[in-house]
Coordinates of C-alpha atoms in Angstrom, one line a residue:
Chain Q
M183 CA 100.8 108.9 135.7
G184 CA 103.2 109.7 138.5
K185 CA 101.8 108.9 142.0
S186 CA 98.8 107.0 140.8
S187 CA 100.9 104.7 138.7
L188 CA 102.8 103.7 141.8
S189 CA 99.6 102.7 143.6
A190 CA 98.5 100.9 140.5
V191 CA 101.7 99.0 140.4
A192 CA 101.1 98.0 144.0
L193 CA 97.6 96.9 143.2
C194 CA 98.8 95.1 140.1
C195 CA 101.2 93.1 142.2
C196 CA 98.4 92.3 144.5
L197 CA 96.3 91.1 141.7
T198 CA 99.0 88.5 140.8
S199 CA 98.2 86.5 143.9
R200 CA 94.5 86.3 144.5
N201 CA 94.6 86.2 148.3
Y202 CA 95.7 89.8 148.7
L203 CA 92.8 91.2 146.6
R204 CA 90.3 90.1 149.2
I205 CA 92.2 91.8 152.0
L206 CA 92.3 95.1 150.2
P207 CA 90.0 97.7 151.6
L208 CA 87.0 98.5 149.4
P209 CA 87.7 102.2 148.6
T210 CA 91.0 101.2 146.8
Y211 CA 89.1 99.1 144.5
N212 CA 87.5 102.1 142.6
E213 CA 87.3 102.6 138.9
Y214 CA 90.2 104.9 138.5
S215 CA 92.7 102.5 140.0
L216 CA 91.3 99.9 137.7
H217 CA 92.2 102.2 134.7
C218 CA 95.6 102.4 136.0
V219 CA 95.8 98.6 136.3
A220 CA 94.7 98.4 132.7
V221 CA 97.4 100.9 131.8
V222 CA 100.0 99.0 133.7
V223 CA 99.0 95.7 132.3
I224 CA 99.2 97.2 128.8
R225 CA 102.6 98.7 129.6
C226 CA 103.7 95.3 131.0
R227 CA 102.6 93.5 127.9
R228 CA 104.5 95.9 125.8
L229 CA 107.5 95.4 128.0
F230 CA 107.3 91.7 127.7
A231 CA 106.8 91.9 123.9
R232 CA 110.0 94.0 123.9
L233 CA 111.9 91.6 126.0
D234 CA 111.0 88.4 124.4
A235 CA 113.4 87.5 121.6
R236 CA 111.9 88.1 118.2
R237 CA 113.8 86.4 115.5
C238 CA 116.4 88.6 113.9
L239 CA 116.4 88.8 110.1
K240 CA 120.1 89.6 109.7
D241 CA 120.8 86.5 107.6
I242 CA 117.6 86.7 105.6
E243 CA 119.5 86.8 102.3
P244 CA 123.3 87.2 102.5
R245 CA 123.4 87.5 98.7
V246 CA 121.6 90.9 98.8
F247 CA 122.9 92.7 101.8
P248 CA 126.5 93.6 102.4
D249 CA 128.6 91.4 104.7
N250 CA 127.3 91.6 108.2
G251 CA 124.9 94.2 107.1
G252 CA 121.6 92.4 107.1
P253 CA 118.5 94.1 108.5
D254 CA 118.6 94.0 112.3
H255 CA 115.8 94.4 114.8
G256 CA 114.0 97.7 114.3
E257 CA 115.4 98.4 110.9
V258 CA 113.6 99.4 107.7
V259 CA 114.4 98.1 104.2
E260 CA 113.1 100.1 101.2
V261 CA 113.0 98.4 97.9
Y262 CA 112.8 101.0 95.2
G263 CA 112.4 100.7 91.5
A264 CA 110.3 101.2 88.4
E265 CA 107.9 98.8 86.9
G266 CA 109.3 95.6 85.6
T267 CA 112.6 95.8 87.6
G268 CA 112.0 92.8 89.7
K269 CA 110.8 94.5 92.9
T270 CA 107.9 92.2 93.5
E271 CA 109.9 89.0 92.7
L272 CA 112.6 90.1 95.2
L273 CA 110.0 90.9 97.9
Y274 CA 108.3 87.5 97.3
H275 CA 111.7 85.8 97.5
L276 CA 112.5 87.5 100.9
L277 CA 109.0 86.8 102.1
C278 CA 109.4 83.1 101.2
R279 CA 112.7 82.9 103.0
C280 CA 111.0 84.2 106.1
V281 CA 108.0 81.8 106.2
L282 CA 109.8 78.6 105.1
P283 CA 110.5 76.1 107.8
K284 CA 114.1 75.9 109.2
E285 CA 114.8 72.5 107.7
T286 CA 114.4 74.0 104.2
G287 CA 116.7 76.9 105.0
G288 CA 114.0 79.4 105.9
L289 CA 113.8 81.5 109.1
E290 CA 110.4 80.2 110.1
V291 CA 108.9 83.4 111.3
D292 CA 105.5 85.0 110.9
V293 CA 105.0 87.8 108.4
V294 CA 102.4 90.5 108.2
F295 CA 101.8 91.5 104.6
V296 CA 100.2 95.0 104.2
D297 CA 98.9 95.1 100.7
T298 CA 98.0 98.6 99.7
D299 CA 97.8 98.1 96.0
Y300 CA 95.8 94.9 95.9
S301 CA 98.8 93.5 94.2
L302 CA 99.5 90.3 96.2
D303 CA 99.6 87.4 93.7
M304 CA 99.0 84.4 95.8
S305 CA 99.5 81.9 92.9
R306 CA 102.9 83.3 92.2
L307 CA 103.8 83.3 95.8
V308 CA 102.7 79.6 96.1
S309 CA 104.8 78.6 93.1
I310 CA 107.9 80.2 94.5
L311 CA 107.3 78.6 97.9
D312 CA 106.8 75.3 96.2
S313 CA 110.0 75.5 94.2
L314 CA 112.0 76.7 97.2
S315 CA 110.7 74.0 99.6
T316 CA 111.1 71.1 97.2
C317 CA 114.6 71.9 95.9
S318 CA 116.2 71.6 99.3
T319 CA 114.3 68.6 100.8
S320 CA 113.3 65.2 99.5
A321 CA 110.6 64.9 102.2
G322 CA 107.1 64.3 101.0
S323 CA 103.9 66.0 102.0
D324 CA 104.6 69.2 100.2
E325 CA 101.0 70.3 100.6
A326 CA 101.4 70.2 104.4
V327 CA 104.6 72.2 104.3
L328 CA 102.9 74.7 102.0
R329 CA 99.9 75.1 104.3
S330 CA 102.1 75.6 107.3
C331 CA 104.2 78.2 105.4
L332 CA 101.0 80.1 104.3
S333 CA 99.6 80.0 107.8
R334 CA 102.6 82.0 108.9
L335 CA 101.5 84.8 106.6
L336 CA 98.9 87.3 107.6
V337 CA 97.5 89.6 104.8
V338 CA 95.7 92.9 105.2
H339 CA 94.4 94.9 102.3
C340 CA 94.2 98.7 102.7
S341 CA 92.5 101.0 100.2
S342 CA 93.3 104.4 101.6
S343 CA 96.0 106.1 103.6
S344 CA 93.7 106.7 106.6
Q345 CA 92.8 103.0 106.5
L346 CA 96.5 102.2 106.4
L347 CA 97.0 104.3 109.6
L348 CA 94.1 102.7 111.4
T349 CA 95.2 99.2 110.3
L350 CA 98.7 99.8 111.6
H351 CA 97.2 100.7 115.0
F352 CA 95.1 97.6 114.8
L353 CA 98.1 95.5 114.0
E354 CA 99.7 96.5 117.3
T355 CA 97.5 94.0 119.1
T356 CA 98.6 91.3 116.6
L357 CA 102.2 92.1 117.1
S358 CA 101.9 92.0 120.9
S359 CA 100.0 88.7 120.9
R360 CA 102.1 87.0 118.3
P361 CA 105.8 87.1 119.2
S362 CA 106.6 85.0 116.2
V363 CA 105.8 88.0 113.9
A364 CA 109.2 89.3 112.9
L365 CA 108.5 91.1 109.6
L366 CA 106.1 93.7 108.5
L367 CA 106.0 93.9 104.7
I368 CA 104.3 96.9 103.1
D369 CA 103.7 96.7 99.3
S370 CA 103.8 99.5 98.5
I371 CA 104.4 102.5 100.8
S372 CA 104.0 104.9 98.0
A373 CA 100.6 103.7 96.9
F374 CA 98.7 106.7 98.3
Y375 CA 101.2 109.3 97.3
W376 CA 99.0 110.9 94.6
S377 CA 95.7 110.7 96.4
D378 CA 97.3 112.2 99.5
S379 CA 98.9 114.9 97.4
S380 CA 95.6 115.8 95.8
E381 CA 93.7 115.8 99.1
G382 CA 96.3 117.9 100.8
G383 CA 96.1 120.7 98.3
A384 CA 98.8 123.3 98.2
S385 CA 100.4 122.8 101.6
L386 CA 103.2 120.4 101.8
S387 CA 102.6 119.4 105.4
K388 CA 99.0 118.6 104.7
R389 CA 100.0 116.5 101.7
E390 CA 102.4 114.5 103.8
E391 CA 100.4 114.4 107.0
K392 CA 99.0 110.8 106.6
L393 CA 102.3 109.2 105.7
S394 CA 104.1 111.1 108.4
K395 CA 101.7 109.8 111.0
C396 CA 102.1 106.3 109.6
S397 CA 105.8 106.7 109.8
E398 CA 105.8 107.9 113.4
L399 CA 103.6 104.9 114.3
L400 CA 105.9 102.6 112.4
G401 CA 108.8 104.0 114.3
R402 CA 107.2 103.3 117.6
L403 CA 106.2 99.7 116.5
L404 CA 109.8 99.2 115.4
R405 CA 111.1 100.3 118.8
D406 CA 108.5 98.6 121.0
Y407 CA 108.2 95.2 119.2
R408 CA 111.6 95.0 117.6
I409 CA 110.2 93.9 114.2
T410 CA 111.8 94.6 110.8
I411 CA 110.0 96.4 108.0
F412 CA 110.3 95.8 104.3
A413 CA 108.6 98.2 102.1
S414 CA 108.4 98.7 98.4
C415 CA 108.4 102.1 96.8
R416 CA 107.7 102.9 93.2
T417 CA 109.2 105.4 90.9
I418 CA 106.8 108.1 89.9
R419 CA 108.8 109.8 87.2
R420 CA 110.0 108.3 84.0
S421 CA 113.7 108.7 83.2
S422 CA 114.1 111.0 80.2
S423 CA 117.0 110.6 77.8
G424 CA 119.4 112.8 79.7
S425 CA 121.8 111.1 82.1
S426 CA 121.4 113.7 84.8
S427 CA 117.8 112.9 85.2
C428 CA 118.7 109.4 86.4
V429 CA 119.7 110.9 89.7
E430 CA 116.6 112.9 89.8
M431 CA 114.5 109.8 89.2
D432 CA 116.1 107.8 92.0
R433 CA 115.8 110.6 94.5
P434 CA 113.5 109.7 97.4
Y435 CA 110.2 111.6 97.2
L436 CA 108.3 110.4 100.2
C437 CA 108.1 112.4 103.4
R438 CA 111.0 113.1 105.7
P439 CA 109.8 111.0 108.6
W440 CA 109.7 108.0 106.4
Q441 CA 113.1 108.7 104.9
C442 CA 114.5 108.9 108.4
L443 CA 113.2 105.4 109.2
V444 CA 114.8 103.8 106.2
T445 CA 118.2 102.1 107.0
H446 CA 118.7 100.0 103.9
R447 CA 117.8 101.0 100.4
L448 CA 117.6 98.5 97.6
L449 CA 117.6 100.1 94.2
C450 CA 116.3 97.7 91.6
S451 CA 117.0 98.1 87.9
K452 CA 116.9 96.1 84.8
R453 CA 120.2 95.6 83.0
E454 CA 120.2 96.6 79.4
A455 CA 119.1 93.5 77.6
D456 CA 121.0 91.9 74.7
T457 CA 119.0 90.1 72.2
E458 CA 119.8 86.7 73.7
Q459 CA 118.9 88.0 77.1
M460 CA 115.5 89.1 76.0
R461 CA 113.9 86.0 77.3
H462 CA 115.7 86.1 80.7
P463 CA 116.5 89.6 81.5
V464 CA 119.1 90.2 84.3
F465 CA 118.1 92.5 87.1
S466 CA 120.4 94.2 89.4
I467 CA 120.0 95.4 93.0
H468 CA 122.2 98.0 94.5
T469 CA 122.0 97.8 98.3
S470 CA 123.2 100.7 100.4
S471 CA 122.9 100.4 104.2
S472 CA 123.2 103.3 106.6
S473 CA 123.1 103.6 110.3
W474 CA 123.6 106.2 113.0
T475 CA 127.3 106.1 112.4
G476 CA 127.1 106.6 108.7
T477 CA 127.2 104.3 105.8
R478 CA 127.8 100.6 106.6
G479 CA 128.6 99.6 103.1
S480 CA 127.0 98.8 99.9
R481 CA 126.7 95.9 97.5
T482 CA 125.5 95.2 94.0
S483 CA 124.0 91.8 93.1
F484 CA 122.4 90.4 90.1
F485 CA 119.6 88.0 89.6
K486 CA 117.4 86.3 87.0
V487 CA 113.8 85.5 87.4
T488 CA 112.8 82.0 86.6
D489 CA 109.6 80.0 87.1
G490 CA 110.8 79.1 90.6
G491 CA 111.5 82.7 91.6
V492 CA 114.7 84.6 92.0
E493 CA 118.0 83.1 91.0
F494 CA 121.1 84.9 92.0
L495 CA 124.0 85.1 89.6
Chain A
M801 CA 89.2 110.2 106.6
V802 CA 86.1 109.4 108.7
I803 CA 84.5 112.2 110.7
L804 CA 83.3 111.2 114.2
R805 CA 79.6 111.2 114.5
V806 CA 77.0 110.5 117.2
G807 CA 75.9 106.9 117.2
M808 CA 78.9 105.6 115.4
C809 CA 79.6 103.3 118.3
P810 CA 78.0 102.8 121.7
G811 CA 79.2 105.4 124.2
L812 CA 80.0 108.1 121.7
D813 CA 77.3 110.7 122.6
E814 CA 76.8 114.4 122.0
D815 CA 78.6 115.5 125.1
L816 CA 81.7 113.4 124.5
L817 CA 81.8 114.5 120.9
G818 CA 81.7 118.1 121.9
N819 CA 84.6 117.5 124.3
L820 CA 86.5 115.7 121.7
R821 CA 86.0 118.5 119.2
A822 CA 87.3 120.9 121.9
A823 CA 90.4 118.8 122.1
D824 CA 90.8 119.0 118.3
V825 CA 89.8 115.4 117.7
R826 CA 87.5 115.3 114.8
T827 CA 88.1 112.2 112.8
V828 CA 88.5 108.6 113.7
E829 CA 92.2 108.8 112.8
D830 CA 92.6 111.7 115.3
L831 CA 91.0 109.6 118.0
I832 CA 93.0 106.5 117.3
S833 CA 96.4 108.2 117.0
S834 CA 96.1 110.4 120.1
D835 CA 97.2 109.2 123.4
T836 CA 94.1 107.7 125.0
E837 CA 95.2 108.3 128.6
E838 CA 95.8 112.0 128.0
L839 CA 92.6 112.4 125.9
A840 CA 90.6 110.8 128.7
R841 CA 91.9 113.4 131.1
K842 CA 91.3 116.3 128.7
C843 CA 87.7 115.2 127.9
S844 CA 86.9 114.2 131.5
V845 CA 85.7 110.8 130.4
S846 CA 86.7 107.5 131.9
Y847 CA 89.8 105.9 130.4
K848 CA 88.0 102.6 130.2
A849 CA 85.1 104.1 128.2
L850 CA 87.4 105.8 125.8
L851 CA 89.5 102.7 125.4
A852 CA 86.3 100.7 124.6
I853 CA 85.3 103.4 122.0
R854 CA 88.8 103.2 120.5
R855 CA 88.6 99.5 120.2
V856 CA 85.2 99.5 118.5
L857 CA 86.2 102.1 116.1
L858 CA 89.4 100.3 115.2
A859 CA 87.5 97.1 114.6
Q860 CA 85.1 99.0 112.4
H861 CA 87.5 100.9 110.3
A862 CA 90.8 98.9 110.1
A863 CA 91.4 96.2 107.6
F864 CA 91.2 92.8 109.1
P865 CA 94.2 90.4 108.8
V866 CA 93.5 87.2 106.8
S867 CA 95.7 84.2 107.0
G868 CA 97.6 83.4 103.9
A869 CA 96.4 79.8 104.0
D870 CA 92.8 81.1 103.8
L871 CA 93.6 83.3 100.9
Y872 CA 95.1 80.4 99.1
E873 CA 92.1 78.3 99.8
E874 CA 89.9 81.1 98.4
L875 CA 92.1 81.5 95.4
L876 CA 91.8 77.8 94.5
S877 CA 88.1 77.8 94.8
S878 CA 87.3 81.0 93.1
T879 CA 89.8 81.8 90.3
A880 CA 88.6 81.3 86.8
I881 CA 90.4 81.7 83.6
L882 CA 88.3 83.1 80.8
S883 CA 89.2 82.2 77.3
T884 CA 89.4 85.2 75.0
G885 CA 88.2 83.1 72.1
N886 CA 91.4 83.7 70.2
P887 CA 93.8 80.7 70.6
S888 CA 97.0 82.7 70.0
L889 CA 96.0 85.4 72.4
D890 CA 95.1 82.8 75.0
K891 CA 98.5 81.2 74.6
L892 CA 100.1 84.6 75.3
L893 CA 97.9 85.1 78.3
D894 CA 98.6 81.7 79.7
S895 CA 95.2 80.3 78.7
G896 CA 93.1 83.5 79.1
L897 CA 92.0 86.3 81.3
Y898 CA 92.4 85.6 85.0
T899 CA 89.7 86.7 87.3
G900 CA 90.9 88.9 90.0
E901 CA 93.4 90.7 87.8
I902 CA 93.7 93.6 85.5
T903 CA 94.8 92.8 82.0
E904 CA 95.7 95.7 79.6
L905 CA 95.7 95.9 75.9
S906 CA 97.9 98.8 74.7
G907 CA 98.4 99.9 71.1
G908 CA 98.2 102.8 68.8
P909 CA 95.2 103.8 66.7
A910 CA 93.7 101.0 64.6
S911 CA 95.8 98.3 66.3
G912 CA 92.7 96.3 67.1
K913 CA 92.3 97.1 70.8
S914 CA 88.5 97.6 70.6
Q915 CA 88.0 94.7 68.2
V916 CA 89.8 92.4 70.7
C917 CA 87.5 93.7 73.4
F918 CA 84.4 93.1 71.4
G919 CA 85.7 89.6 70.6
V920 CA 86.3 88.9 74.3
A921 CA 82.8 90.3 75.2
V922 CA 81.1 88.2 72.6
H923 CA 83.0 85.1 73.5
I924 CA 82.4 85.3 77.2
S925 CA 78.7 86.0 76.8
H926 CA 78.0 83.5 74.0
H927 CA 80.4 80.6 74.7
L928 CA 80.9 80.9 78.5
K929 CA 77.3 82.1 79.1
Q930 CA 78.5 84.7 81.6
T931 CA 77.6 88.4 82.0
V932 CA 80.0 91.1 80.8
V933 CA 80.0 94.7 81.8
Y934 CA 81.3 96.9 79.0
V935 CA 82.2 100.5 79.8
D936 CA 82.6 102.3 76.5
T937 CA 84.3 105.7 76.9
T938 CA 85.0 106.5 73.3
G939 CA 81.6 105.7 71.7
G940 CA 83.2 103.1 69.6
L941 CA 80.9 100.3 70.6
T942 CA 77.8 99.6 68.4
A943 CA 75.3 96.8 68.9
S944 CA 75.4 96.0 65.2
R945 CA 79.1 95.2 65.4
L946 CA 78.5 92.8 68.3
L947 CA 75.7 91.2 66.4
Q948 CA 77.8 90.9 63.3
M949 CA 80.4 89.1 65.4
L950 CA 77.8 86.9 66.9
R951 CA 76.4 85.9 63.5
T952 CA 79.7 84.3 62.7
E953 CA 79.4 82.2 65.8
T954 CA 75.8 81.1 65.5
S955 CA 72.9 81.4 63.1
N956 CA 70.3 81.0 65.8
T957 CA 68.7 84.4 66.5
D958 CA 67.5 83.4 69.9
E959 CA 71.0 82.6 71.0
Q960 CA 72.3 85.8 69.5
M961 CA 69.8 87.8 71.5
E962 CA 70.5 85.9 74.7
A963 CA 74.2 86.6 74.2
L964 CA 73.6 90.3 73.5
Q965 CA 71.5 90.5 76.7
R966 CA 74.4 89.3 78.7
I967 CA 76.5 92.2 77.6
H968 CA 75.8 95.3 79.7
I969 CA 77.0 98.5 78.1
F970 CA 77.6 101.8 79.8
H971 CA 78.4 104.7 77.5
L972 CA 80.3 107.1 79.8
F973 CA 82.5 109.8 78.6
D974 CA 84.1 111.4 81.6
I975 CA 86.1 110.1 84.6
Y976 CA 83.6 111.1 87.2
A977 CA 80.7 109.2 85.5
V978 CA 83.0 106.1 85.2
L979 CA 84.0 106.3 88.8
D980 CA 80.4 106.6 89.8
C981 CA 79.5 103.6 87.7
L982 CA 82.4 101.5 89.1
Y983 CA 81.7 102.4 92.7
G984 CA 78.0 101.6 92.0
L985 CA 78.9 98.2 90.6
C986 CA 81.1 97.5 93.6
S987 CA 78.3 98.3 96.1
G988 CA 75.7 95.8 94.8
G989 CA 75.4 96.8 91.2
L990 CA 77.2 93.8 90.0
Q991 CA 74.6 91.5 91.4
Q992 CA 71.8 93.5 89.9
V993 CA 73.3 93.5 86.5
C994 CA 73.2 89.7 86.1
V995 CA 69.5 89.1 85.9
G996 CA 69.6 86.5 83.2
G997 CA 71.6 83.9 85.1
G998 CA 75.4 83.6 85.1
S999 CA 77.4 86.0 87.2
V1000 CA 79.5 89.0 86.0
K1001 CA 82.9 87.6 85.1
A1002 CA 84.4 90.4 83.1
V1003 CA 84.5 94.1 83.2
I1004 CA 85.9 95.8 80.1
V1005 CA 86.9 99.5 80.1
D1006 CA 87.6 100.7 76.5
S1007 CA 89.4 102.9 76.8
V1008 CA 90.9 103.9 80.1
S1009 CA 93.4 106.3 78.5
A1010 CA 90.6 108.3 76.9
L1011 CA 89.4 109.1 80.4
I1012 CA 92.6 109.9 82.1
T1013 CA 94.8 111.5 79.4
P1014 CA 92.9 114.8 79.4
L1015 CA 93.5 115.2 83.1
L1016 CA 97.2 114.6 83.2
G1017 CA 99.9 117.2 82.8
G1018 CA 100.4 120.5 84.4
K1019 CA 101.4 121.0 88.0
Q1020 CA 98.1 119.7 89.4
S1021 CA 98.1 116.3 91.0
E1022 CA 94.4 115.9 90.8
G1023 CA 94.6 113.9 87.5
M1024 CA 97.0 111.5 89.1
S1025 CA 94.8 111.1 92.1
L1026 CA 91.8 110.3 89.9
M1027 CA 93.9 107.9 88.0
T1028 CA 94.9 106.0 91.2
Q1029 CA 91.2 106.0 92.1
V1030 CA 90.2 104.3 88.9
A1031 CA 93.1 101.8 89.4
G1032 CA 92.0 101.2 93.0
V1033 CA 88.3 100.6 92.3
L1034 CA 89.2 98.3 89.3
K1035 CA 91.5 96.3 91.5
T1036 CA 89.1 96.1 94.4
M1037 CA 86.3 95.0 92.1
A1038 CA 88.5 92.4 90.4
K1039 CA 89.6 90.9 93.7
D1040 CA 86.4 91.2 95.8
F1041 CA 84.0 90.0 93.1
N1042 CA 86.3 87.8 91.2
V1043 CA 85.9 89.4 87.8
A1044 CA 88.5 89.8 85.1
A1045 CA 89.2 93.4 84.3
L1046 CA 90.3 94.2 80.7
V1047 CA 91.3 97.8 79.9
T1048 CA 92.8 99.4 76.9
N1049 CA 95.5 102.0 76.8
H1050 CA 97.2 104.1 74.1
V1051 CA 100.9 104.1 73.4
S1052 CA 103.4 106.8 73.3
R1053 CA 107.0 107.0 72.1
S1054 CA 109.9 107.6 74.5
G1055 CA 112.8 109.9 73.7
N1056 CA 114.7 107.2 71.8
G1057 CA 111.7 106.3 69.7
E1058 CA 110.7 103.2 71.7
V1059 CA 107.0 102.4 71.9
Q1060 CA 105.7 102.4 75.4
P1061 CA 102.3 102.1 77.0
G1062 CA 100.6 105.4 77.8
L1063 CA 99.6 107.0 81.0
G1064 CA 103.0 107.2 82.5
V1065 CA 105.0 105.5 85.2
S1066 CA 102.3 105.5 87.9
W1067 CA 99.8 103.6 85.8
S1068 CA 102.4 101.2 84.5
H1069 CA 102.3 99.4 87.9
V1070 CA 98.5 98.9 87.7
P1071 CA 97.9 96.1 85.2
R1072 CA 99.1 92.6 86.1
T1073 CA 99.4 91.6 82.5
R1074 CA 100.0 93.8 79.5
I1075 CA 99.8 93.1 75.8
L1076 CA 101.0 95.3 73.1
L1077 CA 99.1 95.3 69.9
E1078 CA 100.6 96.5 66.6
R1079 CA 99.6 96.4 63.0
V1080 CA 101.6 94.1 60.8
E1081 CA 103.2 96.1 58.1
S1082 CA 103.8 93.3 55.7
A1083 CA 104.9 93.6 52.1
A1084 CA 101.9 91.7 51.1
A1085 CA 99.6 94.4 52.4
S1086 CA 98.2 94.9 49.0
V1087 CA 94.8 94.3 50.7
S1088 CA 94.0 97.8 52.0
H1089 CA 92.5 96.6 55.2
S1090 CA 95.0 94.1 56.5
S1091 CA 93.4 92.1 59.3
L1092 CA 96.6 90.9 60.8
R1093 CA 97.8 92.3 64.1
S1094 CA 100.7 91.2 66.1
A1095 CA 100.4 90.8 69.9
T1096 CA 103.4 90.9 72.2
L1097 CA 103.3 90.1 75.9
I1098 CA 105.3 92.9 77.5
K1099 CA 104.4 92.4 81.2
S1100 CA 103.3 89.3 83.0
S1101 CA 103.8 87.8 86.4
R1102 CA 103.3 84.3 85.2
Q1103 CA 105.2 84.0 82.0
V1104 CA 108.5 85.2 80.8
P1105 CA 107.7 88.3 78.7
Q1106 CA 107.5 87.0 75.2
A1107 CA 109.1 88.7 72.4
A1108 CA 107.8 86.1 70.1
Q1109 CA 104.9 87.6 68.1
T1110 CA 101.7 85.9 67.5
V1111 CA 99.1 86.9 65.1
V1112 CA 95.7 88.2 66.2
K1113 CA 93.2 88.2 63.5
T1114 CA 90.6 90.9 64.0
Y1115 CA 87.2 90.0 62.5
C1116 CA 86.6 92.1 59.5

């Protein structure tokens, strides 16, 4: 922009008080300077979005993250696990903690839920919300609390990786207009892995192109709007009987740009069930957090799934 | 991937399209992800016009956010639970098949998967008076078997015929034909099918593993991609049109001899509810065709997976 941006800034300042606009000579008021004003206005909006305090999710769930290691502004949490290891339950639990009002121990922030698998089970979510909100307050009008919680949730369904990319671009306007949005939840980030792989053919960069673009965009959104991202990622290989393959199975397989974004990795697994535990299997989460300076620590926690959601042990 | 074309949105004319191509912008994604300011300079088009085009394209192609409260409202007004006609199976499934979800029956050969599917189809068409779409990929479905089942329900031939008319059968034997059919159903086919009153409430695919298994294996990822496509279209159909999807799957044995549903890890995430059907090997199996099968709930988001076995009686 350079010089033109300077004049645009000047003009922009003029626009703030109406009187000056009339005094301006006509030639200044041409189309190009108007573009610049638009650009500056957009930049300003981004700047304000950056400056205003979005709620930090550091204390979203102290029982999962290591001490003082909760997800900060601009950090990415990846929940990784096979089918039936409690990923969805854990995500719903974290989601409920976000949308619940402060008086019931929630964070009272808005959440955007990007559903790439058509997997969002609203009835399950509602029953978890119900049990979390009723157990901590005796106050009536549960229905009203529930509605207000649900209105803090925005859901988008995506059916292909290109739609995901476009939708993330589209969500930028949502993020800038709603400063109360603090969490972007993607379930799951690995949904289009196979279709992308097949479309990309033999070249690795082509295969990973879409997700790389999404990751770059997410990186920018994280920086500009200081949100936090939670994403689930599914295993794609079954562990065979050998013990060495376990490492193989848990190895991240999504593209590099995404791996670089991830700061917290939650590995979900199911503990070997005894016969008595058959009905209530115990799930474990191994959390490892990293940052620029290296690892920040790790933690393992266990939980059971009950009708009312996750119950930590 | 959507290729940019003339007339996609106002302002996107031949000249601009040529300029965009020259700047290596061919698809909607390219246009959206590139820096609008820079692109405007490169293509000598006004920033404002390009921004307007970008905005229109985004609105056209991006998914629109819906409030959770609205989704809940919709859920309350539209979800139905379809009884399978078998009390013990209904109990396992928390009173039946839920619309908007995929339910899977897995089991080995002769474990009664298809028989359960027939039973569900007959029950929904006869008792609930709703239309059923049945995609048969193995050739195992015959009208005479359905009629035989209907005869045990009613002796009125008119009612039997009506019920049979509400079951729409597609015999399709490869994945491309099935994908074609499912996409067709999604884009208006579902409304066309239900001529005789009652909307389509269930789509049954028996079996989904017969379609996909031949494509898996090897180093190619095409089979996996087609599998995710089938899963995607089934899920979309279930959610958007509020139908219950019922699919059948085979089983395989893991390294330590444990029975597990087929089609691998990537498919295992797809069904919301999964039931494992097995033959009951009882000592009293002196009758050569034992009609007892055990059903075990092995995946559910509503109920604790039940190890308790119930008995499914297939109609023999």
